Amino acid sequence: KMHVVMSCALACALGSASAFAPAALGKLGVAPRTHLALTGSNARPNPRAVSDTKMDMGVVSTLAGVPLMYALMSVNEYITHRYYQHNEIGKVELYQTLRKMDKIPKLDGGGHVEHHAETYDDMQLKTDNKVWMNSKPAQRLNGDPWRGTIFTWQVTAMMFMQCIPSVYLLFFLLGWTPLATTMLFIPAMILHGLVWNTLHPHMHGLPDVPASVGLPSSVFAFARGSKVFEFLRLNHVGHHVASGAANYNVCCPGMDHLVGTFMTEKEWTPKIRHREAKEIAGAMPSSAM
């Protein structure tokens, strides 16, 4: 059922956006091919041929919108997860310089590094371990009922802002208007956040996310256990088992495959250790950010 729901949601968004999508790429300075009707020494374009060509280009441009949006969501999810949530940005010299100058706020992953450190390979949390619960990393999470696993409204807004430059630039080049782009972009962002908040906290035994905190888990709660959710769940289990060094995509697989960080279930299964929590390999502690 889940893949049907997601397909319908994207189809509705595409249908709404397509009403505002340009009819042709000619607006971008790409001259469409036309058939010429000769009148004397003058060559004039056949109006019907021009109209047909514009319509064909408009259809291609519109249909290309969904796979392009998915690709951009996959790329930006990867960047958010790997570089923000895993504190990889803390290793970037420019970030370090700007932090020393107090020019940018601290970006410490929102407790996600600590979340890895308290997660066993069976995805349960070691919140029953008194030594761990008294540790400094655990103290960072103790005030958060979801212990660094969810997309709060703040994290959703951050990813939204991060996506804006690439989304609007590429859709402009594709021939879409800003309004049409927005009408596909916002539903795509909402769909991503809903899937994340339905999948991630639940697989770690944590409560559902209410609308007061982030996009609510209840919307897609019925789809847990579906083939789509089970595929996404196993993919993320591999992320934890691999010490956070693979499978950064959670809701939109794709980027991992392109950059070589995808790990199959067959590859990560032998790495499973009973009741062992694995920190992110090489991650900077939040205090160092």
PDB file of C-alpha atoms in Angstrom:
ATOM      1  CA  LYS A   1       0.000   0.000   0.000  1.00  0.00           C
ATOM      2  CA  MET A   2       2.812   2.373   0.828  1.00  0.00           C
ATOM      3  CA  HIS A   3       4.230   2.639  -2.668  1.00  0.00           C
ATOM      4  CA  VAL A   4       0.721   3.356  -3.990  1.00  0.00           C
ATOM      5  CA  VAL A   5       0.204   6.157  -1.465  1.00  0.00           C
ATOM      6  CA  MET A   6       3.570   7.733  -2.249  1.00  0.00           C
ATOM      7  CA  SER A   7       2.966   7.467  -5.991  1.00  0.00           C
ATOM      8  CA  CYS A   8      -0.474   9.078  -5.644  1.00  0.00           C
ATOM      9  CA  ALA A   9       0.934  11.892  -3.539  1.00  0.00           C
ATOM     10  CA  LEU A  10       3.605  12.684  -6.108  1.00  0.00           C
ATOM     11  CA  ALA A  11       1.121  12.330  -8.949  1.00  0.00           C
ATOM     12  CA  CYS A  12      -1.212  14.855  -7.308  1.00  0.00           C
ATOM     13  CA  ALA A  13       1.662  17.263  -6.776  1.00  0.00           C
ATOM     14  CA  LEU A  14       2.795  16.817 -10.365  1.00  0.00           C
ATOM     15  CA  GLY A  15      -0.736  17.329 -11.622  1.00  0.00           C
ATOM     16  CA  SER A  16      -1.062  20.593  -9.729  1.00  0.00           C
ATOM     17  CA  ALA A  17       2.386  21.798 -10.730  1.00  0.00           C
ATOM     18  CA  SER A  18       1.970  20.844 -14.380  1.00  0.00           C
ATOM     19  CA  ALA A  19      -0.830  23.367 -14.735  1.00  0.00           C
ATOM     20  CA  PHE A  20       1.781  26.058 -14.197  1.00  0.00           C
ATOM     21  CA  ALA A  21       4.715  24.369 -15.954  1.00  0.00           C
ATOM     22  CA  PRO A  22       5.854  26.055 -19.174  1.00  0.00           C
ATOM     23  CA  ALA A  23       4.640  24.630 -22.431  1.00  0.00           C
ATOM     24  CA  ALA A  24       8.012  24.767 -24.112  1.00  0.00           C
ATOM     25  CA  LEU A  25      11.732  25.126 -23.576  1.00  0.00           C
ATOM     26  CA  GLY A  26      11.858  27.870 -26.155  1.00  0.00           C
ATOM     27  CA  LYS A  27      11.629  30.376 -23.302  1.00  0.00           C
ATOM     28  CA  LEU A  28      15.109  29.330 -22.275  1.00  0.00           C
ATOM     29  CA  GLY A  29      16.517  30.303 -25.634  1.00  0.00           C
ATOM     30  CA  VAL A  30      16.359  26.805 -27.090  1.00  0.00           C
ATOM     31  CA  ALA A  31      14.895  27.163 -30.553  1.00  0.00           C
ATOM     32  CA  PRO A  32      12.438  24.346 -31.275  1.00  0.00           C
ATOM     33  CA  ARG A  33      12.715  22.490 -34.569  1.00  0.00           C
ATOM     34  CA  THR A  34       9.961  23.423 -36.980  1.00  0.00           C
ATOM     35  CA  HIS A  35       8.830  22.525 -40.462  1.00  0.00           C
ATOM     36  CA  LEU A  36       9.148  25.411 -42.961  1.00  0.00           C
ATOM     37  CA  ALA A  37       6.513  26.424 -45.442  1.00  0.00           C
ATOM     38  CA  LEU A  38       8.116  28.266 -48.383  1.00  0.00           C
ATOM     39  CA  THR A  39       6.323  31.246 -49.815  1.00  0.00           C
ATOM     40  CA  GLY A  40       8.340  32.746 -52.599  1.00  0.00           C
ATOM     41  CA  SER A  41      11.855  33.387 -51.369  1.00  0.00           C
ATOM     42  CA  ASN A  42      10.839  33.572 -47.720  1.00  0.00           C
ATOM     43  CA  ALA A  43      10.886  30.597 -45.322  1.00  0.00           C
ATOM     44  CA  ARG A  44       8.223  30.827 -42.660  1.00  0.00           C
ATOM     45  CA  PRO A  45       7.592  28.392 -39.824  1.00  0.00           C
ATOM     46  CA  ASN A  46       4.472  26.285 -39.970  1.00  0.00           C
ATOM     47  CA  PRO A  47       2.371  27.523 -37.002  1.00  0.00           C
ATOM     48  CA  ARG A  48       0.912  24.081 -36.328  1.00  0.00           C
ATOM     49  CA  ALA A  49       4.345  22.434 -36.348  1.00  0.00           C
ATOM     50  CA  VAL A  50       5.636  25.061 -33.897  1.00  0.00           C
ATOM     51  CA  SER A  51       2.649  24.454 -31.605  1.00  0.00           C
ATOM     52  CA  ASP A  52       3.115  20.664 -31.728  1.00  0.00           C
ATOM     53  CA  THR A  53       6.822  20.967 -30.955  1.00  0.00           C
ATOM     54  CA  LYS A  54       6.173  23.236 -27.974  1.00  0.00           C
ATOM     55  CA  MET A  55       3.574  20.822 -26.634  1.00  0.00           C
ATOM     56  CA  ASP A  56       5.960  17.861 -26.944  1.00  0.00           C
ATOM     57  CA  MET A  57       8.712  19.773 -25.137  1.00  0.00           C
ATOM     58  CA  GLY A  58       6.283  20.845 -22.424  1.00  0.00           C
ATOM     59  CA  VAL A  59       5.230  17.246 -21.778  1.00  0.00           C
ATOM     60  CA  VAL A  60       8.859  16.078 -21.546  1.00  0.00           C
ATOM     61  CA  SER A  61       9.728  18.948 -19.202  1.00  0.00           C
ATOM     62  CA  THR A  62       6.745  18.230 -16.963  1.00  0.00           C
ATOM     63  CA  LEU A  63       7.315  14.467 -16.780  1.00  0.00           C
ATOM     64  CA  ALA A  64      10.999  14.995 -16.005  1.00  0.00           C
ATOM     65  CA  GLY A  65      10.046  16.959 -12.892  1.00  0.00           C
ATOM     66  CA  VAL A  66       9.320  13.999 -10.582  1.00  0.00           C
ATOM     67  CA  PRO A  67      12.552  12.016 -11.163  1.00  0.00           C
ATOM     68  CA  LEU A  68      14.557  15.249 -10.935  1.00  0.00           C
ATOM     69  CA  MET A  69      12.889  16.172  -7.641  1.00  0.00           C
ATOM     70  CA  TYR A  70      13.518  12.670  -6.275  1.00  0.00           C
ATOM     71  CA  ALA A  71      17.183  12.887  -7.283  1.00  0.00           C
ATOM     72  CA  LEU A  72      17.558  16.259  -5.555  1.00  0.00           C
ATOM     73  CA  MET A  73      15.844  14.942  -2.411  1.00  0.00           C
ATOM     74  CA  SER A  74      18.217  11.971  -2.384  1.00  0.00           C
ATOM     75  CA  VAL A  75      21.274  14.212  -2.748  1.00  0.00           C
ATOM     76  CA  ASN A  76      20.166  16.670  -0.082  1.00  0.00           C
ATOM     77  CA  GLU A  77      19.096  13.939   2.347  1.00  0.00           C
ATOM     78  CA  TYR A  78      22.555  12.412   1.944  1.00  0.00           C
ATOM     79  CA  ILE A  79      24.250  15.761   2.589  1.00  0.00           C
ATOM     80  CA  THR A  80      22.068  16.544   5.623  1.00  0.00           C
ATOM     81  CA  HIS A  81      22.592  13.121   7.171  1.00  0.00           C
ATOM     82  CA  ARG A  82      26.289  12.719   6.488  1.00  0.00           C
ATOM     83  CA  TYR A  83      27.617  16.247   6.909  1.00  0.00           C
ATOM     84  CA  TYR A  84      25.214  17.828   9.409  1.00  0.00           C
ATOM     85  CA  GLN A  85      23.881  14.954  11.520  1.00  0.00           C
ATOM     86  CA  HIS A  86      27.219  13.102  11.548  1.00  0.00           C
ATOM     87  CA  ASN A  87      29.211  16.274  12.287  1.00  0.00           C
ATOM     88  CA  GLU A  88      31.325  15.873   9.147  1.00  0.00           C
ATOM     89  CA  ILE A  89      30.998  19.591   8.505  1.00  0.00           C
ATOM     90  CA  GLY A  90      33.059  20.136  11.652  1.00  0.00           C
ATOM     91  CA  LYS A  91      36.097  18.835   9.767  1.00  0.00           C
ATOM     92  CA  VAL A  92      35.751  21.483   7.049  1.00  0.00           C
ATOM     93  CA  GLU A  93      38.340  24.238   7.467  1.00  0.00           C
ATOM     94  CA  LEU A  94      35.947  26.992   6.376  1.00  0.00           C
ATOM     95  CA  TYR A  95      33.428  25.943   9.028  1.00  0.00           C
ATOM     96  CA  GLN A  96      36.130  25.891  11.697  1.00  0.00           C
ATOM     97  CA  THR A  97      37.306  29.353  10.683  1.00  0.00           C
ATOM     98  CA  LEU A  98      33.820  30.856  10.691  1.00  0.00           C
ATOM     99  CA  ARG A  99      33.058  29.261  14.059  1.00  0.00           C
ATOM    100  CA  LYS A 100      36.203  30.806  15.571  1.00  0.00           C
ATOM    101  CA  MET A 101      35.081  34.172  14.202  1.00  0.00           C
ATOM    102  CA  ASP A 102      31.608  33.541  15.658  1.00  0.00           C
ATOM    103  CA  LYS A 103      30.084  34.163  12.231  1.00  0.00           C
ATOM    104  CA  ILE A 104      27.861  31.067  12.072  1.00  0.00           C
ATOM    105  CA  PRO A 105      25.916  29.046  14.642  1.00  0.00           C
ATOM    106  CA  LYS A 106      27.152  25.749  16.007  1.00  0.00           C
ATOM    107  CA  LEU A 107      26.101  22.788  13.846  1.00  0.00           C
ATOM    108  CA  ASP A 108      26.440  19.724  16.018  1.00  0.00           C
ATOM    109  CA  GLY A 109      24.059  17.227  14.450  1.00  0.00           C
ATOM    110  CA  GLY A 110      21.184  17.679  16.877  1.00  0.00           C
ATOM    111  CA  GLY A 111      22.172  14.686  19.016  1.00  0.00           C
ATOM    112  CA  HIS A 112      22.477  12.260  16.119  1.00  0.00           C
ATOM    113  CA  VAL A 113      26.089  11.299  16.889  1.00  0.00           C
ATOM    114  CA  GLU A 114      25.031  10.455  20.433  1.00  0.00           C
ATOM    115  CA  HIS A 115      22.095   8.478  19.037  1.00  0.00           C
ATOM    116  CA  HIS A 116      24.510   6.185  17.199  1.00  0.00           C
ATOM    117  CA  ALA A 117      26.575   5.681  20.324  1.00  0.00           C
ATOM    118  CA  GLU A 118      23.564   4.359  22.263  1.00  0.00           C
ATOM    119  CA  THR A 119      22.055   2.131  19.555  1.00  0.00           C
ATOM    120  CA  TYR A 120      22.641  -1.611  19.599  1.00  0.00           C
ATOM    121  CA  ASP A 121      22.881  -3.543  16.348  1.00  0.00           C
ATOM    122  CA  ASP A 122      19.345  -4.846  16.926  1.00  0.00           C
ATOM    123  CA  MET A 123      18.241  -1.155  16.875  1.00  0.00           C
ATOM    124  CA  GLN A 124      17.261  -1.127  20.542  1.00  0.00           C
ATOM    125  CA  LEU A 125      18.700   1.613  22.741  1.00  0.00           C
ATOM    126  CA  LYS A 126      20.892   1.078  25.788  1.00  0.00           C
ATOM    127  CA  THR A 127      18.732   3.351  27.904  1.00  0.00           C
ATOM    128  CA  ASP A 128      18.619   0.550  30.494  1.00  0.00           C
ATOM    129  CA  ASN A 129      22.367   0.932  31.047  1.00  0.00           C
ATOM    130  CA  LYS A 130      22.907   3.177  34.081  1.00  0.00           C
ATOM    131  CA  VAL A 131      26.548   3.871  33.256  1.00  0.00           C
ATOM    132  CA  TRP A 132      25.611   5.037  29.765  1.00  0.00           C
ATOM    133  CA  MET A 133      22.645   7.106  30.974  1.00  0.00           C
ATOM    134  CA  ASN A 134      24.939   9.000  33.345  1.00  0.00           C
ATOM    135  CA  SER A 135      27.513   9.697  30.631  1.00  0.00           C
ATOM    136  CA  LYS A 136      27.862  13.113  29.005  1.00  0.00           C
ATOM    137  CA  PRO A 137      26.642  11.989  25.549  1.00  0.00           C
ATOM    138  CA  ALA A 138      23.536  10.417  27.069  1.00  0.00           C
ATOM    139  CA  GLN A 139      22.859  13.566  29.071  1.00  0.00           C
ATOM    140  CA  ARG A 140      22.661  15.386  25.738  1.00  0.00           C
ATOM    141  CA  LEU A 141      19.730  13.139  24.755  1.00  0.00           C
ATOM    142  CA  ASN A 142      17.958  12.734  28.070  1.00  0.00           C
ATOM    143  CA  GLY A 143      15.828  15.817  27.554  1.00  0.00           C
ATOM    144  CA  ASP A 144      14.694  14.642  24.104  1.00  0.00           C
ATOM    145  CA  PRO A 145      11.907  12.010  24.036  1.00  0.00           C
ATOM    146  CA  TRP A 146      13.060  10.981  20.528  1.00  0.00           C
ATOM    147  CA  ARG A 147      16.749  10.952  21.427  1.00  0.00           C
ATOM    148  CA  GLY A 148      18.067  12.586  18.245  1.00  0.00           C
ATOM    149  CA  THR A 149      16.182  10.399  15.770  1.00  0.00           C
ATOM    150  CA  ILE A 150      13.613  12.732  14.222  1.00  0.00           C
ATOM    151  CA  PHE A 151      13.231  15.584  11.793  1.00  0.00           C
ATOM    152  CA  THR A 152      11.953  18.372  14.018  1.00  0.00           C
ATOM    153  CA  TRP A 153      10.410  21.407  12.342  1.00  0.00           C
ATOM    154  CA  GLN A 154      13.827  23.067  12.718  1.00  0.00           C
ATOM    155  CA  VAL A 155      15.666  20.270  10.895  1.00  0.00           C
ATOM    156  CA  THR A 156      12.976  20.172   8.193  1.00  0.00           C
ATOM    157  CA  ALA A 157      13.346  23.931   7.691  1.00  0.00           C
ATOM    158  CA  MET A 158      17.123  23.562   7.475  1.00  0.00           C
ATOM    159  CA  MET A 159      16.879  20.890   4.786  1.00  0.00           C
ATOM    160  CA  PHE A 160      14.283  22.997   2.956  1.00  0.00           C
ATOM    161  CA  MET A 161      16.644  25.997   2.878  1.00  0.00           C
ATOM    162  CA  GLN A 162      19.527  23.751   1.833  1.00  0.00           C
ATOM    163  CA  CYS A 163      17.507  22.409  -1.105  1.00  0.00           C
ATOM    164  CA  ILE A 164      16.313  25.786  -2.436  1.00  0.00           C
ATOM    165  CA  PRO A 165      19.363  26.742  -4.585  1.00  0.00           C
ATOM    166  CA  SER A 166      19.675  23.411  -6.400  1.00  0.00           C
ATOM    167  CA  VAL A 167      15.921  22.840  -6.795  1.00  0.00           C
ATOM    168  CA  TYR A 168      15.016  26.229  -8.243  1.00  0.00           C
ATOM    169  CA  LEU A 169      18.102  26.459 -10.455  1.00  0.00           C
ATOM    170  CA  LEU A 170      17.692  23.044 -12.049  1.00  0.00           C
ATOM    171  CA  PHE A 171      13.938  23.365 -12.482  1.00  0.00           C
ATOM    172  CA  PHE A 172      14.446  26.776 -14.083  1.00  0.00           C
ATOM    173  CA  LEU A 173      16.849  25.172 -16.540  1.00  0.00           C
ATOM    174  CA  LEU A 174      14.227  22.491 -17.152  1.00  0.00           C
ATOM    175  CA  GLY A 175      11.743  25.213 -18.052  1.00  0.00           C
ATOM    176  CA  TRP A 176       9.580  25.260 -14.937  1.00  0.00           C
ATOM    177  CA  THR A 177       8.189  28.458 -13.443  1.00  0.00           C
ATOM    178  CA  PRO A 178       8.976  29.259  -9.777  1.00  0.00           C
ATOM    179  CA  LEU A 179       5.303  28.675  -8.888  1.00  0.00           C
ATOM    180  CA  ALA A 180       5.202  25.254 -10.548  1.00  0.00           C
ATOM    181  CA  THR A 181       8.488  24.304  -8.870  1.00  0.00           C
ATOM    182  CA  THR A 182       7.166  25.351  -5.466  1.00  0.00           C
ATOM    183  CA  MET A 183       3.987  23.308  -5.952  1.00  0.00           C
ATOM    184  CA  LEU A 184       6.070  20.158  -6.431  1.00  0.00           C
ATOM    185  CA  PHE A 185       8.902  21.036  -4.026  1.00  0.00           C
ATOM    186  CA  ILE A 186       6.827  21.608  -0.897  1.00  0.00           C
ATOM    187  CA  PRO A 187       4.819  18.331  -1.170  1.00  0.00           C
ATOM    188  CA  ALA A 188       8.086  16.459  -1.817  1.00  0.00           C
ATOM    189  CA  MET A 189       9.640  17.939   1.333  1.00  0.00           C
ATOM    190  CA  ILE A 190       6.545  17.099   3.372  1.00  0.00           C
ATOM    191  CA  LEU A 191       6.463  13.539   2.022  1.00  0.00           C
ATOM    192  CA  HIS A 192      10.125  13.040   2.904  1.00  0.00           C
ATOM    193  CA  GLY A 193       9.682  14.316   6.459  1.00  0.00           C
ATOM    194  CA  LEU A 194       6.574  12.215   7.014  1.00  0.00           C
ATOM    195  CA  VAL A 195       8.331   9.027   5.918  1.00  0.00           C
ATOM    196  CA  TRP A 196      11.415   9.784   8.036  1.00  0.00           C
ATOM    197  CA  ASN A 197       9.401  10.508  11.188  1.00  0.00           C
ATOM    198  CA  THR A 198       7.212   7.447  10.655  1.00  0.00           C
ATOM    199  CA  LEU A 199      10.165   5.126  10.095  1.00  0.00           C
ATOM    200  CA  HIS A 200      13.126   6.240  12.175  1.00  0.00           C
ATOM    201  CA  PRO A 201      11.937   6.724  15.772  1.00  0.00           C
ATOM    202  CA  HIS A 202       9.630   3.711  15.570  1.00  0.00           C
ATOM    203  CA  MET A 203      12.407   1.335  14.525  1.00  0.00           C
ATOM    204  CA  HIS A 204      14.315   2.346  17.670  1.00  0.00           C
ATOM    205  CA  GLY A 205      11.310   1.767  19.929  1.00  0.00           C
ATOM    206  CA  LEU A 206      10.604   5.479  20.427  1.00  0.00           C
ATOM    207  CA  PRO A 207       7.232   7.269  20.444  1.00  0.00           C
ATOM    208  CA  ASP A 208       5.540   8.745  17.393  1.00  0.00           C
ATOM    209  CA  VAL A 209       6.213  12.373  16.498  1.00  0.00           C
ATOM    210  CA  PRO A 210       3.310  14.783  17.124  1.00  0.00           C
ATOM    211  CA  ALA A 211       2.607  17.725  14.808  1.00  0.00           C
ATOM    212  CA  SER A 212       3.707  20.125  17.546  1.00  0.00           C
ATOM    213  CA  VAL A 213       7.292  18.869  17.191  1.00  0.00           C
ATOM    214  CA  GLY A 214       7.630  17.846  13.550  1.00  0.00           C
ATOM    215  CA  LEU A 215       5.789  16.246  10.669  1.00  0.00           C
ATOM    216  CA  PRO A 216       3.529  13.695  12.410  1.00  0.00           C
ATOM    217  CA  SER A 217       4.308   9.988  12.333  1.00  0.00           C
ATOM    218  CA  SER A 218       0.616   9.098  12.409  1.00  0.00           C
ATOM    219  CA  VAL A 219       0.086   9.980   8.730  1.00  0.00           C
ATOM    220  CA  PHE A 220       1.955   6.928   7.405  1.00  0.00           C
ATOM    221  CA  ALA A 221       1.837   4.737  10.521  1.00  0.00           C
ATOM    222  CA  PHE A 222      -0.427   2.300   8.651  1.00  0.00           C
ATOM    223  CA  ALA A 223       2.396   1.577   6.176  1.00  0.00           C
ATOM    224  CA  ARG A 224       4.853   0.192   8.706  1.00  0.00           C
ATOM    225  CA  GLY A 225       5.585  -3.383   7.757  1.00  0.00           C
ATOM    226  CA  SER A 226       4.914  -2.764   4.072  1.00  0.00           C
ATOM    227  CA  LYS A 227       7.527  -3.830   1.532  1.00  0.00           C
ATOM    228  CA  VAL A 228       8.656  -0.248   0.983  1.00  0.00           C
ATOM    229  CA  PHE A 229       9.059   0.517   4.681  1.00  0.00           C
ATOM    230  CA  GLU A 230      10.745  -2.813   5.345  1.00  0.00           C
ATOM    231  CA  PHE A 231      13.263  -2.103   2.579  1.00  0.00           C
ATOM    232  CA  LEU A 232      13.985   1.342   4.034  1.00  0.00           C
ATOM    233  CA  ARG A 233      14.212  -0.082   7.566  1.00  0.00           C
ATOM    234  CA  LEU A 234      16.750  -2.749   6.616  1.00  0.00           C
ATOM    235  CA  ASN A 235      18.765  -0.215   4.649  1.00  0.00           C
ATOM    236  CA  HIS A 236      19.010   1.925   7.790  1.00  0.00           C
ATOM    237  CA  VAL A 237      19.855  -1.029  10.007  1.00  0.00           C
ATOM    238  CA  GLY A 238      22.874  -1.471   7.749  1.00  0.00           C
ATOM    239  CA  HIS A 239      23.793   2.168   8.366  1.00  0.00           C
ATOM    240  CA  HIS A 240      24.046   1.519  12.114  1.00  0.00           C
ATOM    241  CA  VAL A 241      25.747  -1.858  11.810  1.00  0.00           C
ATOM    242  CA  ALA A 242      28.373  -0.266   9.539  1.00  0.00           C
ATOM    243  CA  SER A 243      29.181   2.306  12.249  1.00  0.00           C
ATOM    244  CA  GLY A 244      27.519   5.073  10.258  1.00  0.00           C
ATOM    245  CA  ALA A 245      29.929   4.726   7.336  1.00  0.00           C
ATOM    246  CA  ALA A 246      27.375   3.566   4.743  1.00  0.00           C
ATOM    247  CA  ASN A 247      23.732   3.877   3.673  1.00  0.00           C
ATOM    248  CA  TYR A 248      23.268   7.565   4.515  1.00  0.00           C
ATOM    249  CA  ASN A 249      20.037   7.737   2.509  1.00  0.00           C
ATOM    250  CA  VAL A 250      17.080   6.858   4.716  1.00  0.00           C
ATOM    251  CA  CYS A 251      13.936   7.737   2.748  1.00  0.00           C
ATOM    252  CA  CYS A 252      15.314   8.382  -0.755  1.00  0.00           C
ATOM    253  CA  PRO A 253      17.872   5.727  -1.759  1.00  0.00           C
ATOM    254  CA  GLY A 254      20.063   6.644  -4.695  1.00  0.00           C
ATOM    255  CA  MET A 255      22.931   8.926  -3.723  1.00  0.00           C
ATOM    256  CA  ASP A 256      24.687   6.159  -1.777  1.00  0.00           C
ATOM    257  CA  HIS A 257      24.749   4.075  -4.944  1.00  0.00           C
ATOM    258  CA  LEU A 258      26.266   6.914  -6.960  1.00  0.00           C
ATOM    259  CA  VAL A 259      29.092   7.767  -4.565  1.00  0.00           C
ATOM    260  CA  GLY A 260      29.924   4.224  -3.449  1.00  0.00           C
ATOM    261  CA  THR A 261      28.641   4.309   0.144  1.00  0.00           C
ATOM    262  CA  PHE A 262      25.825   1.796  -0.352  1.00  0.00           C
ATOM    263  CA  MET A 263      26.208  -1.468   1.548  1.00  0.00           C
ATOM    264  CA  THR A 264      23.973  -4.449   0.795  1.00  0.00           C
ATOM    265  CA  GLU A 265      22.310  -6.552   3.486  1.00  0.00           C
ATOM    266  CA  LYS A 266      24.587  -9.432   2.543  1.00  0.00           C
ATOM    267  CA  GLU A 267      27.625  -7.219   3.215  1.00  0.00           C
ATOM    268  CA  TRP A 268      26.564  -5.760   6.554  1.00  0.00           C
ATOM    269  CA  THR A 269      24.872  -8.802   8.110  1.00  0.00           C
ATOM    270  CA  PRO A 270      28.205 -10.480   9.121  1.00  0.00           C
ATOM    271  CA  LYS A 271      29.132  -7.273  10.990  1.00  0.00           C
ATOM    272  CA  ILE A 272      26.207  -7.577  13.429  1.00  0.00           C
ATOM    273  CA  ARG A 273      27.302  -7.949  17.047  1.00  0.00           C
ATOM    274  CA  HIS A 274      24.967  -8.959  19.865  1.00  0.00           C
ATOM    275  CA  ARG A 275      24.180  -6.078  22.221  1.00  0.00           C
ATOM    276  CA  GLU A 276      26.957  -3.889  20.891  1.00  0.00           C
ATOM    277  CA  ALA A 277      26.435  -0.178  20.297  1.00  0.00           C
ATOM    278  CA  LYS A 278      28.637   1.365  17.631  1.00  0.00           C
ATOM    279  CA  GLU A 279      29.697   4.976  17.536  1.00  0.00           C
ATOM    280  CA  ILE A 280      30.055   6.764  14.211  1.00  0.00           C
ATOM    281  CA  ALA A 281      33.525   5.976  12.939  1.00  0.00           C
ATOM    282  CA  GLY A 282      35.666   9.111  13.082  1.00  0.00           C
ATOM    283  CA  ALA A 283      32.840  11.465  14.079  1.00  0.00           C
ATOM    284  CA  MET A 284      33.734  14.641  15.936  1.00  0.00           C
ATOM    285  CA  PRO A 285      32.129  14.933  19.391  1.00  0.00           C
ATOM    286  CA  SER A 286      29.485  17.644  19.703  1.00  0.00           C
ATOM    287  CA  SER A 287      31.666  19.517  22.187  1.00  0.00           C
ATOM    288  CA  ALA A 288      34.296  19.995  19.477  1.00  0.00           C
ATOM    289  CA  MET A 289      31.876  21.540  16.992  1.00  0.00           C
TER     290      MET A 289
END
